[in-house]
Short mmCIF file of C-alpha atoms and ligand atoms in Angstrom, two decimals:
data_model
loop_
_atom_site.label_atom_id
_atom_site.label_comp_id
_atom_site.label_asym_id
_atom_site.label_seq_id
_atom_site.Cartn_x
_atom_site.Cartn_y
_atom_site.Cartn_z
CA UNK A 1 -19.39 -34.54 94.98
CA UNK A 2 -22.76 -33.99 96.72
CA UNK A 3 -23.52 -30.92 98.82
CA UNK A 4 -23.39 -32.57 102.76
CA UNK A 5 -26.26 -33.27 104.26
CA UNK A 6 -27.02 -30.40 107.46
CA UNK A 7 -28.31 -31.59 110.95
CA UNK A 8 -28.65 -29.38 113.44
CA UNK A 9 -27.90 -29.26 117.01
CA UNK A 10 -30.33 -27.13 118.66
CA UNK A 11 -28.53 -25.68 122.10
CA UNK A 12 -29.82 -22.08 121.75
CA UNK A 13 -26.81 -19.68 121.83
CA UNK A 14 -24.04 -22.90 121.46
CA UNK A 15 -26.31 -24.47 118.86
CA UNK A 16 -24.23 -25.85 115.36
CA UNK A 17 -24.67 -27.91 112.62
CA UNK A 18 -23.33 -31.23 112.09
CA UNK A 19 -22.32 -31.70 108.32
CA UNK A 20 -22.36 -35.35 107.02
CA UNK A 21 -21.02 -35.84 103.51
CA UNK A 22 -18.37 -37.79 101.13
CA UNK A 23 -14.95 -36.23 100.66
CA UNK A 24 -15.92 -32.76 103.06
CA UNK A 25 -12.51 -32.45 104.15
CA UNK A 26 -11.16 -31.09 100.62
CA UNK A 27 -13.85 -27.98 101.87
CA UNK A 28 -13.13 -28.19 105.26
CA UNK A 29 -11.48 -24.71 105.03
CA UNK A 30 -14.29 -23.61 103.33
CA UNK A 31 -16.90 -24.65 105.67
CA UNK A 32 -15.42 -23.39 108.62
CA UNK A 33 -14.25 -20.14 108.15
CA UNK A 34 -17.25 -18.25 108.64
CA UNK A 35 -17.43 -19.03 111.83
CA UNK A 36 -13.89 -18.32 112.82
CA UNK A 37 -13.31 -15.42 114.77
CA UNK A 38 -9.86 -15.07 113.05
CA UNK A 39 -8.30 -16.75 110.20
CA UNK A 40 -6.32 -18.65 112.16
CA UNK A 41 -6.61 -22.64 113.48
CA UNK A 42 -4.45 -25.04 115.72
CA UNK A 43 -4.96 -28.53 114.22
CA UNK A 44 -5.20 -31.40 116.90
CA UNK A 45 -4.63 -35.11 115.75
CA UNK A 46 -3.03 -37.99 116.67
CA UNK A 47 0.40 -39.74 114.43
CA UNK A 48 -1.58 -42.47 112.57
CA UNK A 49 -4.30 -39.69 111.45
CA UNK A 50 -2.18 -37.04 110.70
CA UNK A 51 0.29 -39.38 108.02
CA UNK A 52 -3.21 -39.85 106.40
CA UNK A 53 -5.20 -36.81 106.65
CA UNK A 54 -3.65 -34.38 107.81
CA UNK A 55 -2.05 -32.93 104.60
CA UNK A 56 -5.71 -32.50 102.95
CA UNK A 57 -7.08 -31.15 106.03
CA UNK A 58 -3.87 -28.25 106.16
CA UNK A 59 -4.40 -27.99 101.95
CA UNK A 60 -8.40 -26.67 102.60
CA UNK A 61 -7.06 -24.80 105.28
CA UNK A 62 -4.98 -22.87 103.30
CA UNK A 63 -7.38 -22.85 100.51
CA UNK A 64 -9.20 -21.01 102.81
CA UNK A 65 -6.90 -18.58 103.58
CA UNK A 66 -6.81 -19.58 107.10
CA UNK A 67 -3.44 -19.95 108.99
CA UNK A 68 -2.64 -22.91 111.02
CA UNK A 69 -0.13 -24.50 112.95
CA UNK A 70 -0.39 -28.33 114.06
CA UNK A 71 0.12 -30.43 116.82
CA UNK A 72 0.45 -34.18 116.52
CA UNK A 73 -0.21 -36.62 120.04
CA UNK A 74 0.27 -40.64 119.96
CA UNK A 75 -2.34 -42.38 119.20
CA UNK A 76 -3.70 -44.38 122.06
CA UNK A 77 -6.48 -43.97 124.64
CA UNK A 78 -3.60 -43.19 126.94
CA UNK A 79 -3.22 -40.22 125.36
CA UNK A 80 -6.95 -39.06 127.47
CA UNK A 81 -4.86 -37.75 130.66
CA UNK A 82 -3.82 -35.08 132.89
CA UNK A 83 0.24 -35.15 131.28
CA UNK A 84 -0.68 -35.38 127.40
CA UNK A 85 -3.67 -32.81 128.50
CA UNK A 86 -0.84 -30.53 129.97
CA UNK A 87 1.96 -30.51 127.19
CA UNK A 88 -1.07 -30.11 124.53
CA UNK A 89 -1.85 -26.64 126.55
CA UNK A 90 1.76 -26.51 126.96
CA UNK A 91 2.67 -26.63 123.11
CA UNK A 92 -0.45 -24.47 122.54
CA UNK A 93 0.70 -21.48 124.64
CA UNK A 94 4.15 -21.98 123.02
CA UNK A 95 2.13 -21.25 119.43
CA UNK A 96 0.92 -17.86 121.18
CA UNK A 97 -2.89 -19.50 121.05
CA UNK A 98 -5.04 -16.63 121.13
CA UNK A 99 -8.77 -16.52 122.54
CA UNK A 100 -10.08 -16.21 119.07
CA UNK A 101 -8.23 -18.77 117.56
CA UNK A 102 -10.25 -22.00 116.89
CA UNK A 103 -8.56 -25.51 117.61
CA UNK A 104 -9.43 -28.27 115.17
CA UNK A 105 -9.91 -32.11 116.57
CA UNK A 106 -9.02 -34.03 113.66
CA UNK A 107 -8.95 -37.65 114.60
CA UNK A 108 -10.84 -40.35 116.57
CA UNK A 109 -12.70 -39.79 120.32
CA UNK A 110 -9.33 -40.09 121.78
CA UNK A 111 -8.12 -36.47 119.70
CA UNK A 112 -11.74 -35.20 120.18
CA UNK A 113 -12.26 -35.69 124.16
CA UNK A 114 -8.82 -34.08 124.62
CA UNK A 115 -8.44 -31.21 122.36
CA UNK A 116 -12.39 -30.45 123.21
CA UNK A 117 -11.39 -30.08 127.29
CA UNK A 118 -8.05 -28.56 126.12
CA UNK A 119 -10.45 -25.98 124.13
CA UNK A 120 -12.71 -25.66 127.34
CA UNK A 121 -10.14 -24.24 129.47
CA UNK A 122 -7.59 -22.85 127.74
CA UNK A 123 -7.35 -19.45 128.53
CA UNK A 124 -10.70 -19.91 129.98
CA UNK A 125 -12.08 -21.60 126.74
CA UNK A 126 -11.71 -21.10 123.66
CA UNK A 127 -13.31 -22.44 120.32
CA UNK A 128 -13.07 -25.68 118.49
CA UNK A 129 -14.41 -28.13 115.38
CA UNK A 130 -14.51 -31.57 115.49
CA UNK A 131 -13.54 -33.41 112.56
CA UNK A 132 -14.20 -36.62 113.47
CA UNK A 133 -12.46 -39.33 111.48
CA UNK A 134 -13.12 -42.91 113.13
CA UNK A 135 -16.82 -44.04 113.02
CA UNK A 136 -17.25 -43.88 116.56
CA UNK A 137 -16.48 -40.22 116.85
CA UNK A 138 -18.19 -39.34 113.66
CA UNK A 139 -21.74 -40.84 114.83
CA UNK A 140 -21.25 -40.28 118.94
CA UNK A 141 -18.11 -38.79 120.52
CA UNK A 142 -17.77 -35.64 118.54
CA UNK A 143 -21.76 -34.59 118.81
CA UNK A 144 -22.83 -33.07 121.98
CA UNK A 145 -20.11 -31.51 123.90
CA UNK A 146 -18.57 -33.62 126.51
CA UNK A 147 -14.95 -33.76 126.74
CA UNK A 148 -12.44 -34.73 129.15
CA UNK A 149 -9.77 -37.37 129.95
CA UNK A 150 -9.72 -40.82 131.97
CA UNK A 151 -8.08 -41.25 135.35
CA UNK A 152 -6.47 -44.18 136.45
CA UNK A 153 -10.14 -44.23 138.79
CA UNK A 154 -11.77 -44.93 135.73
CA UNK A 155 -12.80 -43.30 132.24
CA UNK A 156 -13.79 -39.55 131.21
CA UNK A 157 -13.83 -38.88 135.45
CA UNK A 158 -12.45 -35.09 134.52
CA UNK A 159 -14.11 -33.27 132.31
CA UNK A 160 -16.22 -30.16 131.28
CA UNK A 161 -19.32 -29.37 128.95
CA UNK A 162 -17.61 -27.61 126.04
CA UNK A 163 -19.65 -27.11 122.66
CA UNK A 164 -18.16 -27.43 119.19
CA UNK A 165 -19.21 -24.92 116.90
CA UNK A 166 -19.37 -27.28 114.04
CA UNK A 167 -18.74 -30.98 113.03
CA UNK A 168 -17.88 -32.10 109.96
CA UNK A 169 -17.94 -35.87 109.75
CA UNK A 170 -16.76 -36.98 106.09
CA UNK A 171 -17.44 -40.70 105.81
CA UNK A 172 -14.62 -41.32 103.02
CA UNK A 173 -12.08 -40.80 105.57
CA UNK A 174 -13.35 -44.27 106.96
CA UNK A 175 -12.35 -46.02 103.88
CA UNK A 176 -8.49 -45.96 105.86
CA UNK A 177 -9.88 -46.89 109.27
CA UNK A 178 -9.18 -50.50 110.78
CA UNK A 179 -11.87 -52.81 110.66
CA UNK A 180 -12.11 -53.57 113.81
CA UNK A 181 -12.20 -49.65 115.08
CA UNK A 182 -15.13 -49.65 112.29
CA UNK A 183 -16.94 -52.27 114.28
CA UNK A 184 -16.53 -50.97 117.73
CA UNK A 185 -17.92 -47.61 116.01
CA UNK A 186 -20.70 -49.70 114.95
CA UNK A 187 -21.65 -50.63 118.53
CA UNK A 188 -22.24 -47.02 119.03
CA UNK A 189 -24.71 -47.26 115.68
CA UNK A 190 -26.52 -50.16 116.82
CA UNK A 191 -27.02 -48.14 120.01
CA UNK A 192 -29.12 -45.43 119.11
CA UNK A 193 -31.83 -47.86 117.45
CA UNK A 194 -32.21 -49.79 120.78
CA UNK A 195 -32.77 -46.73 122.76
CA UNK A 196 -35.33 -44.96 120.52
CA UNK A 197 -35.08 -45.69 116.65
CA UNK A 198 -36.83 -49.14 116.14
CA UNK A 199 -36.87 -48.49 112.67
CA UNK A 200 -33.39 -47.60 112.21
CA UNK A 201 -32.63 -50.93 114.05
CA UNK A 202 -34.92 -52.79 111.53
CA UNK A 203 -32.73 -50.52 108.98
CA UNK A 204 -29.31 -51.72 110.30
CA UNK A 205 -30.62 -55.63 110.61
CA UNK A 206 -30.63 -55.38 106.53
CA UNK A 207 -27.96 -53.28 105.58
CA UNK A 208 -25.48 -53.22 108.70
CA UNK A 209 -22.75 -55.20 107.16
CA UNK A 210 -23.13 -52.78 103.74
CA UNK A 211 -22.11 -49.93 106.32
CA UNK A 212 -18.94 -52.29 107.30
CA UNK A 213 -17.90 -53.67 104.26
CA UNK A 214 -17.83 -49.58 102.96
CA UNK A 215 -20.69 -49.06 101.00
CA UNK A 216 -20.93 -44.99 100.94
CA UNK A 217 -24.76 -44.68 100.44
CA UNK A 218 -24.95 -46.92 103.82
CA UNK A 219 -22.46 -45.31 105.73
CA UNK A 220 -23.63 -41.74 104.93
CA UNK A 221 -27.36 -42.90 106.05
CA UNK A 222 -26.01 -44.56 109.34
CA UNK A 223 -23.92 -41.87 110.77
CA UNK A 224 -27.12 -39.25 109.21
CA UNK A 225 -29.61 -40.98 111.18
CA UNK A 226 -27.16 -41.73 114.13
CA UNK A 227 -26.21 -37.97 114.94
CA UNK A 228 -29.85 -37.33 114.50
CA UNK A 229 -30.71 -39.03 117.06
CA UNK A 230 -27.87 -38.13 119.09
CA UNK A 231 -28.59 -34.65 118.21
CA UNK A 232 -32.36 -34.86 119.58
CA UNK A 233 -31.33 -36.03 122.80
CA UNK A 234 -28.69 -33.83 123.63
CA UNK A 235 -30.85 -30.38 122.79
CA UNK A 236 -33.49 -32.04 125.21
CA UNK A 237 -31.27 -32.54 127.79
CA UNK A 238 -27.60 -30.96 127.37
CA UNK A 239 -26.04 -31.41 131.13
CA UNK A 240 -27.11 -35.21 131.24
CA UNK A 241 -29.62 -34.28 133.60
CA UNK A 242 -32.26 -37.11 132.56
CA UNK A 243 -32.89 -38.58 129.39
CA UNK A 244 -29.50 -37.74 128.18
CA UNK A 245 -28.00 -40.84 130.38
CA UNK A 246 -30.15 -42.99 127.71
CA UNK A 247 -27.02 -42.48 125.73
CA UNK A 248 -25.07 -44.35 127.92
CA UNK A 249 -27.14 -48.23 127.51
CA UNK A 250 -23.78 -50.68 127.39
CA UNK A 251 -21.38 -48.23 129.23
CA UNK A 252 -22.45 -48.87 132.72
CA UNK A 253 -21.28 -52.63 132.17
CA UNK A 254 -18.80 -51.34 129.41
CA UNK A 255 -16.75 -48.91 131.36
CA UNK A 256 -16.41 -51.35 134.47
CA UNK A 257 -14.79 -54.37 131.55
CA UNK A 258 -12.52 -51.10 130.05
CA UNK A 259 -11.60 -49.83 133.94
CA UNK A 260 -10.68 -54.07 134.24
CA UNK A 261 -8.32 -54.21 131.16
CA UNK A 262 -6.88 -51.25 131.66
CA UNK A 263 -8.29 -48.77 128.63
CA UNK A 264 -5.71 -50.75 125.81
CA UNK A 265 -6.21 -52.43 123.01
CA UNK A 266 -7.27 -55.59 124.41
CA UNK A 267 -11.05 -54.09 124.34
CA UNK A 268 -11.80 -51.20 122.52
CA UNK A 269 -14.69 -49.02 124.16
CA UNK A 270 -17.21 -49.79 121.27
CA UNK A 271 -15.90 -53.47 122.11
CA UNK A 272 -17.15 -52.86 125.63
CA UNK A 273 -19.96 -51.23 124.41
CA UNK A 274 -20.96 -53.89 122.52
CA UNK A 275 -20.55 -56.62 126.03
CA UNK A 276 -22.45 -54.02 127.57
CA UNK A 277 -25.36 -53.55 125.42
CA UNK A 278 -26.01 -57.51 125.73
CA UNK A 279 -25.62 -57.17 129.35
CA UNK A 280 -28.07 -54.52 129.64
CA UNK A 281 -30.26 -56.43 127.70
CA UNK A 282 -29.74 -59.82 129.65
CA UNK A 283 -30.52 -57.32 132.92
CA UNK A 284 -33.58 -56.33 131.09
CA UNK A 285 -34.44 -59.83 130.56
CA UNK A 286 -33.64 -60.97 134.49
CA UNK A 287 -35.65 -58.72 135.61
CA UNK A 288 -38.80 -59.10 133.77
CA UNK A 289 -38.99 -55.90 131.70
CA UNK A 290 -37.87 -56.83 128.47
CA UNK A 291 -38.68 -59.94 126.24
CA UNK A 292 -35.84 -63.15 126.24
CA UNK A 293 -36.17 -62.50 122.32
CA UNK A 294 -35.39 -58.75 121.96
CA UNK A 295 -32.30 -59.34 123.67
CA UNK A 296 -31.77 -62.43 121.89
CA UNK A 297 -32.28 -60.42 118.13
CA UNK A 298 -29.47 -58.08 119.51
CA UNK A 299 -27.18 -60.41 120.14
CA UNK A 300 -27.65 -61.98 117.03
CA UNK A 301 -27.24 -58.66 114.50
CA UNK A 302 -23.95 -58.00 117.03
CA UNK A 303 -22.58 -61.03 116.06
CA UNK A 304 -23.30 -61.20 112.60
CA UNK A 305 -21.73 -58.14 111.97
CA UNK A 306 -18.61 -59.61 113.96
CA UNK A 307 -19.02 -57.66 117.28
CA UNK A 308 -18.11 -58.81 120.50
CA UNK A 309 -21.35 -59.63 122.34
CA UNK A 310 -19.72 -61.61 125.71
CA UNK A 311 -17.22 -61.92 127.98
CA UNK A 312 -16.60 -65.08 126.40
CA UNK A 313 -15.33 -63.40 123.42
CA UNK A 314 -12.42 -61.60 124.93
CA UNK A 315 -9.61 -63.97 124.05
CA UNK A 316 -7.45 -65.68 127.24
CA UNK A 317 -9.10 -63.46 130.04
CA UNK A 318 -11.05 -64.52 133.33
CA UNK A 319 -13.39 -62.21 134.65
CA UNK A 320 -14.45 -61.97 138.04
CA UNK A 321 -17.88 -60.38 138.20
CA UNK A 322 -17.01 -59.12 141.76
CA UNK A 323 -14.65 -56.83 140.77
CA UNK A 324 -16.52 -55.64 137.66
CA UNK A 325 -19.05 -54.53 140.29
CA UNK A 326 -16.31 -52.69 142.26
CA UNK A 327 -15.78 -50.84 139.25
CA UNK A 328 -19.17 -49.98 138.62
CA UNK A 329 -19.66 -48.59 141.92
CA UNK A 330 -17.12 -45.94 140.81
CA UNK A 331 -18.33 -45.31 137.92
CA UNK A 332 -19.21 -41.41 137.64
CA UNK A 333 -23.12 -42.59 137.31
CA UNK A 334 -23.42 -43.62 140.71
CA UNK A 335 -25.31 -41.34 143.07
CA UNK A 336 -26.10 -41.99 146.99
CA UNK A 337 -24.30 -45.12 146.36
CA UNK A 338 -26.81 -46.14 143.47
CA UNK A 339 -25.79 -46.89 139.68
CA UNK A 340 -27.85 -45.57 137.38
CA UNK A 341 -28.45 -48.70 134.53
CA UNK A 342 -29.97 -48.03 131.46
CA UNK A 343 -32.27 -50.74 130.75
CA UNK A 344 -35.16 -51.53 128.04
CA UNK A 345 -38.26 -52.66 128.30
CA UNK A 346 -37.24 -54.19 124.27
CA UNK A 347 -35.61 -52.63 121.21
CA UNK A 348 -36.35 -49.15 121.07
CA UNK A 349 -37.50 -48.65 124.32
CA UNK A 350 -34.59 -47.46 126.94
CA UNK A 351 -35.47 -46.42 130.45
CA UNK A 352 -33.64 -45.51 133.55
CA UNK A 353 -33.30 -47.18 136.59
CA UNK A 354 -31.28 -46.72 139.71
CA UNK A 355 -32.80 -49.21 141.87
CA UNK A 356 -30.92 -52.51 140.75
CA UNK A 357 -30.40 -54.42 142.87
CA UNK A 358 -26.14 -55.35 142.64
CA UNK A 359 -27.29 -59.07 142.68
CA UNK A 360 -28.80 -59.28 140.27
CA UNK A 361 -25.81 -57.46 137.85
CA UNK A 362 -23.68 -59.78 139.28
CA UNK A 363 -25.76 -62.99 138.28
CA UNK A 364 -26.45 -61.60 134.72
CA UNK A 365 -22.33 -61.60 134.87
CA UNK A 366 -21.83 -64.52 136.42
CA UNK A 367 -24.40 -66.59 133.90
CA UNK A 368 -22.14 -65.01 131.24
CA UNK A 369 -18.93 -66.01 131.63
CA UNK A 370 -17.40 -68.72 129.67
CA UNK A 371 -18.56 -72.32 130.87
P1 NAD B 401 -9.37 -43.40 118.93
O1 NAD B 401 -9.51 -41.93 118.92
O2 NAD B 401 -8.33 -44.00 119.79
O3 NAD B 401 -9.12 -43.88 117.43
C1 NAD B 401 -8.92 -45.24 117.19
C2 NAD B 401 -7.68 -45.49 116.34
O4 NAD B 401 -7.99 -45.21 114.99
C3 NAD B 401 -6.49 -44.62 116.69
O5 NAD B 401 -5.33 -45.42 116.63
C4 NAD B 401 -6.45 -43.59 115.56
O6 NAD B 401 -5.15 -43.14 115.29
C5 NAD B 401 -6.99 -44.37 114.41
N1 NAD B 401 -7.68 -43.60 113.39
C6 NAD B 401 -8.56 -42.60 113.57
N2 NAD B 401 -9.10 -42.23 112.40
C7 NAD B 401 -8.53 -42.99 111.46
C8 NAD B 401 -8.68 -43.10 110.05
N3 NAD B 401 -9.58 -42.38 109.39
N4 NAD B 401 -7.90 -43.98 109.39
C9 NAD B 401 -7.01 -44.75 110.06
N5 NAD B 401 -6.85 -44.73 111.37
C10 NAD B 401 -7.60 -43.86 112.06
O7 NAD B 401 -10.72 -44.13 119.32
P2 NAD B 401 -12.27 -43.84 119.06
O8 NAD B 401 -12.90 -45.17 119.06
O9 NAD B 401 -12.47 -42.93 117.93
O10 NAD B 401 -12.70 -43.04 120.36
C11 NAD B 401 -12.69 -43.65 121.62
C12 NAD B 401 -12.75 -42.58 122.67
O11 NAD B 401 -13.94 -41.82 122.51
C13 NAD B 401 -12.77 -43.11 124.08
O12 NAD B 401 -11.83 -42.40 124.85
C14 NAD B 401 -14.17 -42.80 124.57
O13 NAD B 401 -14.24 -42.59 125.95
C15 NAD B 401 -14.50 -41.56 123.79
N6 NAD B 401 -15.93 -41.30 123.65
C16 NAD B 401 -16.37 -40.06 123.96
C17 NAD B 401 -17.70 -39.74 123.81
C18 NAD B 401 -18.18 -38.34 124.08
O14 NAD B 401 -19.40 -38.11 124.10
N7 NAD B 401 -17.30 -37.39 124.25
C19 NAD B 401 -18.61 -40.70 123.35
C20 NAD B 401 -18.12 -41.97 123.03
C21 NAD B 401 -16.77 -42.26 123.19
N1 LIG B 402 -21.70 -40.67 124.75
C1 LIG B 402 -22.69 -40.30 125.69
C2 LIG B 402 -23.07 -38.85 125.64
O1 LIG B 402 -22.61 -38.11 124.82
O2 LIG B 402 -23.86 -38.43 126.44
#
C-alpha cells in the first residue's frame, strides 16, 4: 500500500486536506481521529454501500478506538429531501448525537449532500468527513462544502455551506461501483479539463477509458488532478460568488433535463451533465465564441468513452425544449430573471455569461433533438 497522496483545500480556518489513495478505508480510523473532537462517529450511508463497505469502514473505526453507531438510508436520489433529511436528524438525536461528535458520509453524492446539511444544522452544526465512494463524489460532490437536498422545484434548492474537515476518497472502492455510475462520474472528470485544465483534457483523450475500464494508476491520477482543480477554485471563491459557478458548465442545461425526468434513474446527473456539457458547447458554438471543432472533439471523447452526449441518446423520450427552458428559469442560477450559462470560448477556457439570449438556448435544443 502507498502512503495517499495530500491535496489541500485552502479555506483559512475550515481549510482540510483531501486524501486520494488505494485501499484508505482499512486506515480510515486512523486518519481521522486526530481531528475528532471525541472518539466517537455516526456513520451515514446508503443500503447498497453499506452491504459493501460498511463493515471495513466500522473495522478501522474500531481499530481506531473510535466509537460509532450507524445509520443506513435507501439508496436513491430521492433520498435528497426534507422527510429522509428529517428522520436522519430524527434517528441522530435518538443516538444522543453530541456537538462534538463527527458524522461520517460514506457513500455516493446522494449520502454526502444529505448527511453534509444534516451535519450543518444539527444542533446548530456539527462536524463531518466525507468518504466518498462513487466517482462522482470522490472527484466533485464531496470537495468544497455544499450540501443540501432537491425539492420537487428542482435540485439542491435547500441547502447550506457546510465544510468537511477531511475527505478521504479511496479509489479501490470503485472497483464495486456500476459502470454506468462510473461514467456519469466521468462527466464530472471531463469537466474540469474544459473549464481550465487543457492538459488534463489532452490527458483524459489518451487514457480516459484506462480510468473506466479500472486501471488504478489512471484512476488515482484522474480524481488527483480532478479535486485539484476543484480544490483551486473553491479556495478562490468559496460562496460561489464568481468564478466558482465555472463549476457548474453542463448543469444549467443538465439540471433543467434531471428537473424533466424527474431526478430517477432514467438520467443520472453525470448523464445530464454530460447532455449539458455538449449543449454548452453547441451554445458556445451558436454564438460565435467557441470553435465548431472544440465542441466537436468533446463530443467525440464523450462518446467514446460511452457517455451520453444528446438528447437523442435518452432511450423512448420526447423533449420539448420549451419546457426545458421553463425549468431553467427556475433554476437557483437565475438572477433578475437572467440564467447565468457557463460557456467557453474552447476547451479550457470557461466564462460566464448572463446575457443569453433564451432563443438562442432554445434553438441549440431544438437543433438537437432526434430527427
Ligand atoms: P448516488 O449517491 O446516488 O450513488 C449512485 C449509486 O451508486 C447509489 O445507488 C449508491 O448506492 C451506489 N454506490 C455508491 N458507491 C458505491 C460503490 N462503491 N459500489 C457500489 N455501489 C455504490 O449518486 P452520485 O452520482 O454519487 O451523486 C449524485 C448526487 O450528487 C446528486 O444528488 C447531485 O446533485 C450531487 N452532487 C453534489 C455536488 C456538490 O457539490 N455537493 C456536486 C455534484 C453532484
Ligand atoms: N458542483 C459544483 C460546486 O461544487 O460548486
Amino acid at each position: 500500500m502507498t502512503a495517499p497522496t495530500r491535496q489541500r483545500v485552502d479555506l483559512g480556518e475550515r481549510s482540510y486536506d483531501i486524501l486520494v489513495g488505494d485501499d484508505l478505508l482499512a486506515s480510515a480510523g486512523r486518519h481521522m481521529a486526530p481531528l475528532l473532537r471525541q472518539p466517537r462517529a455516526i456513520v451515514v450511508t446508503d443500503a447498497t454501500v453499506a452491504a459493501i463497505h460498511l463493515a471495513a469502514m466500522e473495522r478501522s473505526l474500531a481499530d481506531a478506538g473510535i466509537a460509532y453507531d450507524a445509520v443506513v438510508l435507501p439508496p436513491s436520489e430521492q433520498t435528497k429531501d426534507f422527510g429522509h433529511l428529517e428522520k436522519l436528524i430524527a434517528r441522530l438525536l435518538d443516538m444522543k448525537v453530541e456537538r462534538s461528535t463527527t458524522l461520517i458520509a460514506l457513500g455516493g453524492g446522494v449520502v454526502g449532500d444529505l448527511t453534509g446539511f444534516a451535519a450543518a444544522i444539527v444542533l446548530r452544526g456539527i462536524d463531518f468527513v466525507q468518504v466518498p465512494t462513487t466517482l462522482l463524489a470522490q472527484v466533485d460532490s464531496s470537495v468544497g462544502g455544499k450540501t443540501g437536498i432537491n425539492m420537487p422545484h428542482g435540485k439542491n434548492l435547500v441547502g447550506s455551506f457546510h465544510q468537511p474537515r477531511l475527505v478521504l476518497a479511496d479509489t479501490a472502492v470503485l472497483s464495486t461501483l456500476p459502470r454506468r455510475q462510473l461514467l456519469a462520474g466521468y462527466a464530472e472528470v471531463v469537466k474540469y479539463g474544459v473549464i481550465d485544465r487543457p492538459e488534463f483534457f489532452t490527458w483524459l483523450e489518451g487514457h480516459g477509458m484506462s480510468v473506466i475500464d479500472g486501471d488504478a494508476g489512471a484512476r488515482q491520477h484522474a480524481v488527483i488532478e480532478s479535486c485539484a482543480a476543484k480544490a483551486a477554485i473553491v479556495a478562490e471563491d468559496e460562496r460561489e460568488a464568481g468564478p466558482r459557478a465555472l463549476l457548474n458548465l453542463g448543469h444549467t442545461f443538465g439540471h433543467a433535463l434531471e428537473a424533466e425526468v424527474g431526478f430517477g434513474d432514467e438520467l443520472l446527473h453525470g448523464e445530464a451533465v454530460s447532455i449539458g456539457m455538449v449543449l454548452a458547447l453547441d451554445l458556445s458554438v451558436r454564438l460565435n465564441l467557441c470553435p465548431a471543432e472544440d465542441a466537436a472533439r468533446l463530443r467525440r471523447h464523450l462518446a467514446a468513452v460511452g457517455l451520453t452526449t444528446g438528447l437523442d441518446c435518452v432511450q423512448g423520450r420526447i423533449w420539448n425544449p420549451q419546457r426545458l427552458v421553463q425549468h431553467m428559469a427556475r433554476d437557483k442560477k437565475v438572477s433578475g430573471g437572467w440564467t447565468t450559462f457557463v460557456l467557453v470560448r474552447g476547451i479550457g477556457q470557461a466564462m460566464l455569461s448572463d446575457e443569453v439570449d433564451m432563443t438562442d438556448v432554445e434553438a441549440v435544443l431544438t437543433d438537437s433533438l432526434p430527427a
